Short mmCIF file of N, CA and C in Angstrom, two decimals:
data_model
loop_
_atom_site.label_atom_id
_atom_site.label_comp_id
_atom_site.label_asym_id
_atom_site.label_seq_id
_atom_site.Cartn_x
_atom_site.Cartn_y
_atom_site.Cartn_z
N LEU A 6 0.83 -1.20 0.00
CA LEU A 6 0.00 0.00 0.00
C LEU A 6 0.86 1.26 0.00
N GLU A 7 1.96 1.22 0.76
CA GLU A 7 2.86 2.38 0.77
C GLU A 7 3.44 2.62 -0.62
N LEU A 8 3.84 1.56 -1.27
CA LEU A 8 4.38 1.68 -2.63
C LEU A 8 3.33 2.24 -3.57
N CYS A 9 2.10 1.77 -3.41
CA CYS A 9 1.01 2.25 -4.27
C CYS A 9 0.77 3.74 -4.05
N VAL A 10 0.79 4.19 -2.80
CA VAL A 10 0.59 5.62 -2.51
C VAL A 10 1.71 6.44 -3.14
N CYS A 11 2.95 5.97 -3.03
CA CYS A 11 4.07 6.68 -3.66
C CYS A 11 3.88 6.77 -5.17
N ARG A 12 3.42 5.68 -5.77
CA ARG A 12 3.20 5.70 -7.22
C ARG A 12 2.08 6.69 -7.57
N LEU A 13 1.03 6.71 -6.75
CA LEU A 13 -0.07 7.64 -7.02
C LEU A 13 0.40 9.09 -6.93
N LEU A 14 1.31 9.36 -6.00
CA LEU A 14 1.77 10.73 -5.79
C LEU A 14 2.79 11.17 -6.82
N TYR A 15 3.65 10.26 -7.26
CA TYR A 15 4.81 10.69 -8.04
C TYR A 15 4.94 10.08 -9.44
N GLU A 16 4.25 9.00 -9.73
CA GLU A 16 4.40 8.38 -11.03
C GLU A 16 3.40 8.99 -12.01
N GLU A 17 3.89 9.49 -13.11
CA GLU A 17 3.03 10.21 -14.05
C GLU A 17 2.63 9.37 -15.26
N ARG A 18 3.42 8.35 -15.60
CA ARG A 18 3.16 7.60 -16.83
C ARG A 18 2.00 6.62 -16.71
N THR A 19 1.84 6.00 -15.55
CA THR A 19 0.81 4.98 -15.38
C THR A 19 -0.49 5.61 -14.88
N PRO A 20 -1.61 5.31 -15.52
CA PRO A 20 -2.90 5.84 -15.03
C PRO A 20 -3.17 5.42 -13.59
N LYS A 21 -3.73 6.32 -12.81
CA LYS A 21 -4.00 6.05 -11.40
C LYS A 21 -4.90 4.83 -11.21
N GLU A 22 -5.87 4.64 -12.14
CA GLU A 22 -6.77 3.51 -12.01
C GLU A 22 -6.02 2.18 -12.09
N VAL A 23 -5.02 2.13 -12.96
CA VAL A 23 -4.22 0.91 -13.12
C VAL A 23 -3.40 0.65 -11.86
N ILE A 24 -2.84 1.71 -11.27
CA ILE A 24 -2.06 1.55 -10.04
C ILE A 24 -2.95 1.02 -8.92
N VAL A 25 -4.13 1.62 -8.75
CA VAL A 25 -5.05 1.19 -7.70
C VAL A 25 -5.50 -0.24 -7.93
N SER A 26 -5.85 -0.58 -9.15
CA SER A 26 -6.34 -1.92 -9.46
C SER A 26 -5.30 -2.99 -9.13
N GLY A 27 -4.04 -2.74 -9.50
CA GLY A 27 -2.98 -3.70 -9.21
C GLY A 27 -2.77 -3.90 -7.72
N ALA A 28 -2.82 -2.81 -6.97
CA ALA A 28 -2.63 -2.91 -5.52
C ALA A 28 -3.80 -3.62 -4.86
N VAL A 29 -5.01 -3.31 -5.29
CA VAL A 29 -6.20 -3.95 -4.72
C VAL A 29 -6.18 -5.45 -5.01
N ASP A 30 -5.82 -5.84 -6.22
CA ASP A 30 -5.72 -7.27 -6.55
C ASP A 30 -4.71 -7.97 -5.66
N ALA A 31 -3.57 -7.31 -5.40
CA ALA A 31 -2.55 -7.90 -4.54
C ALA A 31 -3.05 -8.07 -3.11
N VAL A 32 -3.76 -7.07 -2.59
CA VAL A 32 -4.29 -7.16 -1.23
C VAL A 32 -5.35 -8.26 -1.15
N LYS A 33 -6.23 -8.32 -2.13
CA LYS A 33 -7.26 -9.38 -2.13
C LYS A 33 -6.63 -10.76 -2.18
N GLY A 34 -5.60 -10.91 -3.01
CA GLY A 34 -4.95 -12.21 -3.13
C GLY A 34 -4.25 -12.64 -1.86
N GLU A 35 -3.73 -11.68 -1.11
CA GLU A 35 -2.98 -12.00 0.10
C GLU A 35 -3.85 -12.04 1.36
N TYR A 36 -4.85 -11.12 1.43
CA TYR A 36 -5.60 -10.96 2.68
C TYR A 36 -7.10 -11.14 2.55
N GLY A 37 -7.61 -11.35 1.34
CA GLY A 37 -9.03 -11.59 1.15
C GLY A 37 -9.79 -10.38 0.65
N THR A 38 -11.06 -10.63 0.30
CA THR A 38 -11.90 -9.62 -0.33
C THR A 38 -12.20 -8.44 0.59
N ALA A 39 -12.46 -8.72 1.86
CA ALA A 39 -12.85 -7.65 2.79
C ALA A 39 -11.76 -6.57 2.87
N LEU A 40 -10.51 -6.97 3.09
CA LEU A 40 -9.42 -5.99 3.16
C LEU A 40 -9.12 -5.39 1.79
N GLY A 41 -9.37 -6.17 0.74
CA GLY A 41 -9.20 -5.65 -0.60
C GLY A 41 -10.16 -4.50 -0.86
N ASN A 42 -11.39 -4.63 -0.37
CA ASN A 42 -12.39 -3.56 -0.53
C ASN A 42 -11.99 -2.30 0.26
N VAL A 43 -11.43 -2.51 1.46
CA VAL A 43 -10.97 -1.37 2.26
C VAL A 43 -9.83 -0.66 1.52
N ALA A 44 -8.87 -1.46 1.00
CA ALA A 44 -7.76 -0.87 0.26
C ALA A 44 -8.27 -0.10 -0.95
N ASN A 45 -9.26 -0.64 -1.63
CA ASN A 45 -9.83 0.00 -2.81
C ASN A 45 -10.41 1.37 -2.45
N ALA A 46 -11.17 1.43 -1.35
CA ALA A 46 -11.79 2.69 -0.94
C ALA A 46 -10.73 3.74 -0.57
N VAL A 47 -9.73 3.31 0.21
CA VAL A 47 -8.69 4.25 0.65
C VAL A 47 -7.87 4.75 -0.53
N LEU A 48 -7.46 3.83 -1.39
CA LEU A 48 -6.59 4.22 -2.51
C LEU A 48 -7.33 5.08 -3.53
N ARG A 49 -8.61 4.81 -3.74
CA ARG A 49 -9.38 5.64 -4.67
C ARG A 49 -9.51 7.06 -4.13
N LYS A 50 -9.65 7.18 -2.81
CA LYS A 50 -9.74 8.50 -2.19
C LYS A 50 -8.43 9.26 -2.37
N ILE A 51 -7.32 8.57 -2.16
CA ILE A 51 -6.01 9.20 -2.32
C ILE A 51 -5.79 9.57 -3.78
N ALA A 52 -6.20 8.70 -4.69
CA ALA A 52 -6.03 8.97 -6.12
C ALA A 52 -6.83 10.19 -6.56
N ALA A 53 -8.01 10.38 -5.96
CA ALA A 53 -8.87 11.50 -6.34
C ALA A 53 -8.33 12.83 -5.82
N ASP A 54 -7.80 12.83 -4.60
CA ASP A 54 -7.30 14.07 -3.99
C ASP A 54 -6.09 13.72 -3.14
N PRO A 55 -4.93 13.48 -3.77
CA PRO A 55 -3.80 12.90 -3.05
C PRO A 55 -3.19 13.78 -1.98
N LEU A 56 -3.13 15.08 -2.19
CA LEU A 56 -2.44 15.95 -1.24
C LEU A 56 -3.28 17.18 -0.91
N PRO A 57 -4.19 17.03 0.01
CA PRO A 57 -5.02 18.19 0.38
C PRO A 57 -4.25 19.15 1.28
N TRP A 58 -3.25 19.86 0.70
CA TRP A 58 -2.45 20.78 1.50
C TRP A 58 -3.30 21.97 1.97
N PRO A 59 -2.94 22.52 3.12
CA PRO A 59 -3.56 23.79 3.53
C PRO A 59 -3.28 24.86 2.48
N ASP A 60 -4.19 25.81 2.37
CA ASP A 60 -4.08 26.86 1.36
C ASP A 60 -2.89 27.77 1.65
N GLU A 61 -2.11 28.06 0.62
CA GLU A 61 -0.89 28.85 0.79
C GLU A 61 -1.19 30.29 1.19
N GLU A 62 -2.29 30.84 0.69
CA GLU A 62 -2.61 32.24 0.98
C GLU A 62 -3.16 32.42 2.40
N THR A 63 -4.07 31.53 2.80
CA THR A 63 -4.72 31.70 4.11
C THR A 63 -3.90 31.14 5.26
N ASP A 64 -3.06 30.13 5.01
CA ASP A 64 -2.26 29.53 6.08
C ASP A 64 -0.89 29.13 5.53
N PRO A 65 -0.01 30.12 5.30
CA PRO A 65 1.29 29.82 4.70
C PRO A 65 2.17 28.91 5.54
N VAL A 66 2.06 29.00 6.86
CA VAL A 66 2.88 28.15 7.74
C VAL A 66 2.48 26.69 7.55
N ALA A 67 1.19 26.40 7.65
CA ALA A 67 0.72 25.03 7.50
C ALA A 67 1.00 24.50 6.11
N HIS A 68 0.83 25.37 5.11
CA HIS A 68 1.09 24.93 3.73
C HIS A 68 2.54 24.51 3.56
N LEU A 69 3.48 25.34 4.01
CA LEU A 69 4.90 25.01 3.87
C LEU A 69 5.27 23.81 4.73
N ALA A 70 4.70 23.73 5.92
CA ALA A 70 5.02 22.59 6.80
C ALA A 70 4.59 21.27 6.16
N HIS A 71 3.37 21.23 5.62
CA HIS A 71 2.86 20.00 5.01
C HIS A 71 3.58 19.68 3.70
N SER A 72 3.77 20.67 2.87
CA SER A 72 4.31 20.41 1.54
C SER A 72 5.81 20.12 1.55
N THR A 73 6.50 20.45 2.65
CA THR A 73 7.94 20.19 2.71
C THR A 73 8.32 19.25 3.85
N SER A 74 7.33 18.72 4.57
CA SER A 74 7.57 17.77 5.67
C SER A 74 8.47 18.37 6.75
N HIS A 75 8.10 19.55 7.22
CA HIS A 75 8.80 20.20 8.32
C HIS A 75 7.81 20.51 9.43
N PRO A 76 8.28 20.55 10.68
CA PRO A 76 7.39 20.94 11.78
C PRO A 76 6.93 22.39 11.60
N ALA A 77 5.68 22.64 11.92
CA ALA A 77 5.13 23.99 11.75
C ALA A 77 5.87 25.02 12.58
N TRP A 78 6.34 24.63 13.78
CA TRP A 78 7.02 25.61 14.64
C TRP A 78 8.34 26.08 14.01
N ILE A 79 9.03 25.20 13.27
CA ILE A 79 10.26 25.61 12.60
C ILE A 79 9.93 26.56 11.45
N VAL A 80 8.92 26.20 10.67
CA VAL A 80 8.52 27.05 9.54
C VAL A 80 8.12 28.43 10.04
N GLU A 81 7.35 28.45 11.10
CA GLU A 81 6.90 29.74 11.65
C GLU A 81 8.08 30.58 12.13
N ARG A 82 9.02 29.95 12.81
CA ARG A 82 10.20 30.67 13.32
C ARG A 82 11.03 31.21 12.16
N TRP A 83 11.25 30.38 11.14
CA TRP A 83 12.08 30.81 10.01
C TRP A 83 11.40 31.93 9.22
N LEU A 84 10.09 31.85 9.05
CA LEU A 84 9.38 32.91 8.35
C LEU A 84 9.53 34.24 9.08
N ARG A 85 9.42 34.21 10.40
CA ARG A 85 9.60 35.42 11.21
C ARG A 85 11.02 35.96 11.09
N ARG A 86 11.96 35.04 11.12
CA ARG A 86 13.37 35.43 11.15
C ARG A 86 13.92 35.83 9.79
N TRP A 87 13.54 35.05 8.74
CA TRP A 87 14.18 35.21 7.44
C TRP A 87 13.27 35.73 6.34
N GLY A 88 11.96 35.59 6.51
CA GLY A 88 11.06 35.94 5.42
C GLY A 88 10.77 34.76 4.52
N LYS A 89 9.86 34.95 3.58
CA LYS A 89 9.34 33.86 2.75
C LYS A 89 10.39 33.25 1.82
N GLU A 90 11.12 34.10 1.11
CA GLU A 90 12.04 33.59 0.08
C GLU A 90 13.14 32.72 0.67
N ARG A 91 13.79 33.21 1.72
CA ARG A 91 14.89 32.44 2.32
C ARG A 91 14.37 31.19 3.01
N THR A 92 13.20 31.28 3.64
CA THR A 92 12.62 30.11 4.30
C THR A 92 12.32 29.02 3.30
N GLU A 93 11.70 29.38 2.18
CA GLU A 93 11.40 28.38 1.15
C GLU A 93 12.67 27.74 0.61
N ALA A 94 13.71 28.54 0.43
CA ALA A 94 14.98 28.00 -0.05
C ALA A 94 15.58 27.03 0.96
N GLN A 95 15.50 27.37 2.25
CA GLN A 95 16.04 26.49 3.29
C GLN A 95 15.25 25.19 3.38
N LEU A 96 13.92 25.28 3.30
CA LEU A 96 13.08 24.08 3.34
C LEU A 96 13.39 23.16 2.17
N LYS A 97 13.57 23.75 1.00
CA LYS A 97 13.91 22.96 -0.19
C LYS A 97 15.28 22.31 -0.02
N TRP A 98 16.25 23.07 0.48
CA TRP A 98 17.60 22.53 0.67
C TRP A 98 17.59 21.36 1.65
N ASN A 99 16.79 21.47 2.72
CA ASN A 99 16.72 20.40 3.72
C ASN A 99 16.24 19.08 3.13
N ASN A 100 15.49 19.13 2.04
CA ASN A 100 14.95 17.91 1.44
C ASN A 100 15.83 17.34 0.33
N LEU A 101 16.98 17.97 0.08
CA LEU A 101 17.89 17.44 -0.92
C LEU A 101 18.65 16.23 -0.36
N ARG A 102 19.04 15.33 -1.25
CA ARG A 102 19.87 14.20 -0.84
C ARG A 102 21.23 14.73 -0.40
N PRO A 103 21.69 14.36 0.80
CA PRO A 103 22.97 14.89 1.28
C PRO A 103 24.15 14.33 0.49
N SER A 104 25.20 15.11 0.44
CA SER A 104 26.43 14.66 -0.21
C SER A 104 27.12 13.63 0.67
N ILE A 105 27.92 12.79 0.04
CA ILE A 105 28.75 11.85 0.78
C ILE A 105 30.17 12.41 0.82
N TRP A 106 30.70 12.51 2.01
CA TRP A 106 32.04 13.06 2.22
C TRP A 106 32.98 11.98 2.73
N LEU A 107 34.21 12.01 2.26
CA LEU A 107 35.26 11.15 2.78
C LEU A 107 36.26 12.02 3.52
N ARG A 108 36.67 11.55 4.71
CA ARG A 108 37.71 12.23 5.46
C ARG A 108 38.99 11.40 5.36
N TRP A 109 40.03 12.01 4.85
CA TRP A 109 41.31 11.34 4.70
C TRP A 109 41.92 11.06 6.07
N ASN A 110 42.45 9.86 6.25
CA ASN A 110 43.15 9.50 7.48
C ASN A 110 44.54 10.11 7.42
N ALA A 111 44.74 11.20 8.14
CA ALA A 111 45.99 11.96 8.06
C ALA A 111 47.19 11.14 8.54
N LEU A 112 46.95 10.07 9.28
CA LEU A 112 48.06 9.22 9.70
C LEU A 112 48.63 8.41 8.53
N GLN A 113 47.90 8.39 7.41
CA GLN A 113 48.33 7.65 6.23
C GLN A 113 49.22 8.48 5.29
N GLY A 114 49.31 9.76 5.54
CA GLY A 114 50.12 10.61 4.67
C GLY A 114 49.47 11.97 4.46
N ASP A 115 50.03 12.74 3.52
CA ASP A 115 49.56 14.10 3.29
C ASP A 115 48.46 14.17 2.23
N ARG A 116 48.04 15.39 1.94
CA ARG A 116 46.95 15.63 0.99
C ARG A 116 47.27 15.06 -0.39
N ASP A 117 48.51 15.20 -0.83
CA ASP A 117 48.88 14.70 -2.16
C ASP A 117 48.64 13.21 -2.28
N LYS A 118 48.93 12.47 -1.22
CA LYS A 118 48.70 11.02 -1.24
C LYS A 118 47.21 10.73 -1.30
N ALA A 119 46.42 11.48 -0.55
CA ALA A 119 44.96 11.28 -0.56
C ALA A 119 44.40 11.48 -1.96
N VAL A 120 44.79 12.59 -2.58
CA VAL A 120 44.31 12.90 -3.93
C VAL A 120 44.76 11.83 -4.92
N ALA A 121 46.00 11.38 -4.80
CA ALA A 121 46.52 10.35 -5.70
C ALA A 121 45.74 9.05 -5.56
N ILE A 122 45.41 8.68 -4.34
CA ILE A 122 44.65 7.44 -4.11
C ILE A 122 43.25 7.56 -4.69
N LEU A 123 42.60 8.69 -4.52
CA LEU A 123 41.26 8.88 -5.08
C LEU A 123 41.30 8.84 -6.60
N HIS A 124 42.29 9.49 -7.19
CA HIS A 124 42.42 9.47 -8.65
C HIS A 124 42.70 8.05 -9.16
N ALA A 125 43.56 7.33 -8.45
CA ALA A 125 43.90 5.96 -8.86
C ALA A 125 42.68 5.05 -8.80
N ALA A 126 41.77 5.33 -7.86
CA ALA A 126 40.55 4.53 -7.73
C ALA A 126 39.45 5.02 -8.67
N ASP A 127 39.75 6.05 -9.46
CA ASP A 127 38.80 6.61 -10.42
C ASP A 127 37.54 7.14 -9.73
N VAL A 128 37.77 7.84 -8.62
CA VAL A 128 36.67 8.43 -7.84
C VAL A 128 36.62 9.92 -8.14
N GLU A 129 35.46 10.40 -8.60
CA GLU A 129 35.29 11.83 -8.84
C GLU A 129 34.96 12.53 -7.53
N PHE A 130 35.62 13.65 -7.29
CA PHE A 130 35.45 14.33 -6.00
C PHE A 130 35.79 15.80 -6.14
N GLU A 131 35.46 16.55 -5.09
CA GLU A 131 35.96 17.92 -4.95
C GLU A 131 36.36 18.12 -3.51
N GLU A 132 37.34 18.96 -3.30
CA GLU A 132 37.83 19.19 -1.95
C GLU A 132 37.00 20.24 -1.23
N ALA A 133 36.93 20.12 0.09
CA ALA A 133 36.22 21.11 0.91
C ALA A 133 37.19 22.23 1.22
N GLY A 134 36.89 23.42 0.74
CA GLY A 134 37.81 24.54 0.90
C GLY A 134 38.18 24.85 2.33
N ASP A 135 37.21 24.86 3.24
CA ASP A 135 37.46 25.27 4.62
C ASP A 135 37.86 24.11 5.53
N PHE A 136 37.80 22.89 5.02
CA PHE A 136 38.07 21.72 5.85
C PHE A 136 39.14 20.86 5.17
N ALA A 137 40.34 20.89 5.70
CA ALA A 137 41.41 20.08 5.14
C ALA A 137 41.08 18.60 5.28
N ASN A 138 41.47 17.82 4.30
CA ASN A 138 41.33 16.36 4.31
C ASN A 138 39.90 15.87 4.10
N TYR A 139 38.99 16.72 3.63
CA TYR A 139 37.62 16.30 3.34
C TYR A 139 37.38 16.39 1.83
N TYR A 140 36.74 15.33 1.31
CA TYR A 140 36.50 15.22 -0.13
C TYR A 140 35.05 14.82 -0.38
N ARG A 141 34.34 15.65 -1.12
CA ARG A 141 32.93 15.37 -1.42
C ARG A 141 32.85 14.56 -2.71
N LEU A 142 32.17 13.41 -2.63
CA LEU A 142 32.02 12.56 -3.79
C LEU A 142 31.01 13.15 -4.76
N ALA A 143 31.28 12.99 -6.05
CA ALA A 143 30.37 13.52 -7.07
C ALA A 143 29.13 12.65 -7.20
N SER A 144 29.18 11.44 -6.68
CA SER A 144 28.04 10.52 -6.77
C SER A 144 27.89 9.81 -5.43
N SER A 145 26.69 9.29 -5.19
CA SER A 145 26.46 8.56 -3.95
C SER A 145 26.80 7.08 -4.09
N PHE A 146 27.18 6.64 -5.30
CA PHE A 146 27.48 5.23 -5.52
C PHE A 146 28.90 5.08 -6.03
N TYR A 147 29.79 4.69 -5.14
CA TYR A 147 31.17 4.48 -5.50
C TYR A 147 31.70 3.25 -4.77
N PRO A 148 31.55 2.07 -5.36
CA PRO A 148 32.09 0.86 -4.70
C PRO A 148 33.59 0.98 -4.42
N ARG A 149 34.33 1.66 -5.32
CA ARG A 149 35.77 1.81 -5.11
C ARG A 149 36.05 2.67 -3.89
N ALA A 150 35.21 3.69 -3.68
CA ALA A 150 35.39 4.53 -2.49
C ALA A 150 35.14 3.72 -1.23
N ALA A 151 34.17 2.83 -1.27
CA ALA A 151 33.88 1.97 -0.11
C ALA A 151 35.09 1.11 0.22
N SER A 152 35.77 0.62 -0.80
CA SER A 152 36.96 -0.22 -0.53
C SER A 152 38.07 0.61 0.09
N LEU A 153 38.17 1.89 -0.28
CA LEU A 153 39.19 2.76 0.31
C LEU A 153 38.90 3.00 1.80
N VAL A 154 37.63 3.04 2.15
CA VAL A 154 37.24 3.16 3.56
C VAL A 154 37.61 1.89 4.30
N GLN A 155 37.32 0.74 3.71
CA GLN A 155 37.65 -0.53 4.35
C GLN A 155 39.15 -0.72 4.54
N LEU A 156 39.93 -0.15 3.65
CA LEU A 156 41.39 -0.25 3.76
C LEU A 156 41.97 0.72 4.79
N GLY A 157 41.14 1.63 5.33
CA GLY A 157 41.58 2.55 6.36
C GLY A 157 42.14 3.87 5.86
N TYR A 158 42.04 4.10 4.55
CA TYR A 158 42.53 5.37 4.01
C TYR A 158 41.57 6.53 4.33
N PHE A 159 40.28 6.24 4.33
CA PHE A 159 39.26 7.28 4.52
C PHE A 159 38.20 6.81 5.50
N SER A 160 37.48 7.77 6.05
CA SER A 160 36.25 7.51 6.82
C SER A 160 35.14 8.29 6.16
N VAL A 161 33.91 7.82 6.30
CA VAL A 161 32.76 8.58 5.80
C VAL A 161 32.35 9.53 6.91
N GLN A 162 32.47 10.83 6.64
CA GLN A 162 32.13 11.83 7.66
C GLN A 162 31.91 13.18 7.01
N ASP A 163 30.80 13.82 7.37
CA ASP A 163 30.52 15.17 6.91
C ASP A 163 31.46 16.14 7.62
N PRO A 164 31.95 17.16 6.91
CA PRO A 164 32.87 18.11 7.56
C PRO A 164 32.31 18.74 8.83
N SER A 165 31.01 18.99 8.86
CA SER A 165 30.42 19.63 10.05
C SER A 165 30.59 18.77 11.29
N ALA A 166 30.70 17.45 11.11
CA ALA A 166 30.87 16.56 12.26
C ALA A 166 32.23 16.73 12.91
N SER A 167 33.16 17.36 12.20
CA SER A 167 34.50 17.54 12.76
C SER A 167 34.63 18.77 13.63
N LEU A 168 33.62 19.63 13.63
CA LEU A 168 33.75 20.90 14.34
C LEU A 168 34.01 20.73 15.84
N ALA A 169 33.30 19.79 16.47
CA ALA A 169 33.49 19.58 17.91
C ALA A 169 34.91 19.13 18.20
N VAL A 170 35.44 18.26 17.36
CA VAL A 170 36.80 17.76 17.56
C VAL A 170 37.81 18.88 17.33
N ARG A 171 37.58 19.70 16.31
CA ARG A 171 38.50 20.80 16.04
C ARG A 171 38.51 21.81 17.19
N LEU A 172 37.34 22.04 17.80
CA LEU A 172 37.30 22.93 18.97
C LEU A 172 38.02 22.32 20.16
N LEU A 173 37.92 21.00 20.31
CA LEU A 173 38.63 20.31 21.38
C LEU A 173 40.14 20.39 21.17
N ASN A 174 40.56 20.31 19.89
CA ASN A 174 41.97 20.40 19.52
C ASN A 174 42.83 19.41 20.31
N PRO A 175 42.58 18.11 20.13
CA PRO A 175 43.32 17.10 20.91
C PRO A 175 44.82 17.12 20.62
N LYS A 176 45.58 16.90 21.69
CA LYS A 176 47.05 16.89 21.60
C LYS A 176 47.56 15.52 22.05
N PRO A 177 48.76 15.16 21.62
CA PRO A 177 49.34 13.89 22.07
C PRO A 177 49.38 13.80 23.59
N GLY A 178 48.99 12.66 24.12
CA GLY A 178 49.02 12.43 25.56
C GLY A 178 47.76 12.83 26.29
N MET A 179 46.83 13.53 25.64
CA MET A 179 45.58 13.91 26.31
C MET A 179 44.76 12.67 26.61
N GLU A 180 44.09 12.67 27.76
CA GLU A 180 43.16 11.61 28.08
C GLU A 180 41.76 12.10 27.72
N ILE A 181 41.11 11.42 26.78
CA ILE A 181 39.81 11.85 26.26
C ILE A 181 38.84 10.71 26.40
N LEU A 182 37.68 10.99 26.98
CA LEU A 182 36.61 10.01 27.09
C LEU A 182 35.51 10.41 26.11
N ASP A 183 35.29 9.60 25.10
CA ASP A 183 34.26 9.88 24.10
C ASP A 183 33.05 9.03 24.42
N LEU A 184 32.01 9.64 24.94
CA LEU A 184 30.79 8.93 25.31
C LEU A 184 29.85 8.86 24.11
N CYS A 185 29.07 7.81 24.01
CA CYS A 185 28.08 7.63 22.95
C CYS A 185 28.75 7.60 21.58
N ALA A 186 29.91 6.97 21.48
CA ALA A 186 30.65 6.94 20.23
C ALA A 186 30.15 5.81 19.34
N ALA A 187 29.56 6.16 18.23
CA ALA A 187 29.15 5.16 17.24
C ALA A 187 28.83 5.89 15.95
N PRO A 188 29.47 5.57 14.87
CA PRO A 188 30.43 4.47 14.69
C PRO A 188 31.86 4.83 15.06
N GLY A 189 32.10 6.04 15.57
CA GLY A 189 33.45 6.37 16.01
C GLY A 189 34.19 7.34 15.12
N GLY A 190 33.49 8.07 14.28
CA GLY A 190 34.13 9.01 13.38
C GLY A 190 34.89 10.11 14.11
N LYS A 191 34.29 10.67 15.14
CA LYS A 191 34.96 11.74 15.89
C LYS A 191 36.12 11.16 16.70
N THR A 192 35.96 9.94 17.20
CA THR A 192 37.03 9.30 17.96
C THR A 192 38.26 9.09 17.09
N THR A 193 38.05 8.58 15.88
CA THR A 193 39.20 8.37 15.00
C THR A 193 39.82 9.69 14.57
N LEU A 194 39.01 10.73 14.42
CA LEU A 194 39.57 12.04 14.09
C LEU A 194 40.42 12.57 15.24
N MET A 195 39.97 12.36 16.49
CA MET A 195 40.77 12.76 17.65
C MET A 195 42.11 12.03 17.64
N ALA A 196 42.06 10.74 17.31
CA ALA A 196 43.31 9.97 17.26
C ALA A 196 44.24 10.50 16.18
N GLU A 197 43.67 10.83 15.02
CA GLU A 197 44.49 11.35 13.93
C GLU A 197 45.12 12.70 14.30
N MET A 198 44.31 13.59 14.89
CA MET A 198 44.80 14.92 15.22
C MET A 198 45.86 14.89 16.31
N SER A 199 45.83 13.86 17.14
CA SER A 199 46.84 13.75 18.21
C SER A 199 47.99 12.85 17.80
N GLY A 200 48.05 12.51 16.53
CA GLY A 200 49.13 11.66 16.03
C GLY A 200 49.02 10.23 16.48
N GLY A 201 47.80 9.82 16.88
CA GLY A 201 47.60 8.44 17.35
C GLY A 201 48.03 8.24 18.78
N ASN A 202 48.24 9.34 19.53
CA ASN A 202 48.77 9.21 20.89
C ASN A 202 47.88 9.82 21.97
N ALA A 203 46.57 10.03 21.64
CA ALA A 203 45.70 10.56 22.69
C ALA A 203 45.13 9.42 23.50
#
C-alpha cells in the first residue's frame, strides 16, 4: 500500500486507475476480499485528492510545513526570522539528498597522497575549501570509495561533524573520554589529530 501511494503521488506515466487496481488485486490475493475492498476505498480517495495541502494564501505556515515535511514551529520561526524567500529556499535545501564526504586518514600521509589514491581509484570528488582532508564525492554510488574506507585510508564523515573535535583540539598524551561513540568518526579524528597518541 505504501508503494502504491508513492506511485499515485509521483508516477506520471501509469494511469492512477491501473495503479489502484494492481494494488487492490494484490491485497485481495494476500488478505481476502474484505481488506481488498478497504484498500480500494482508501486508494481511490487518495487517487482522487492525493495531497489536500492547507491553502498557501490563508495559512502559509501550515502549507509550507505540510508540503515540505517540516514541523510547523520551525517554519513559523524561520518565516519570522528570514522571510518567505529564504525560508522556502532552506526548506527545499533540507529535502535534498545529502552529499557523501570522505575524510582522509591523516596518519596515512599528506593531501597529495589522498588525492593520488582517489584518482587511482577513479573516484570523482571535490575538496572542501574550509576543511582540510575532506573530499565530497560527485556521486552517492562508489564501490571503489567503499573499498578505500575498508582499507583505512578514509572515513565517511561530513565536515560539520569535525567541528566539535576541532574545537577540542586534541594533543598527544591527552586523556579523552568519548561517550556515545558510534560508529566512532569523531574518535578516529581525535586519534588522527593527536598523532595516534591521545
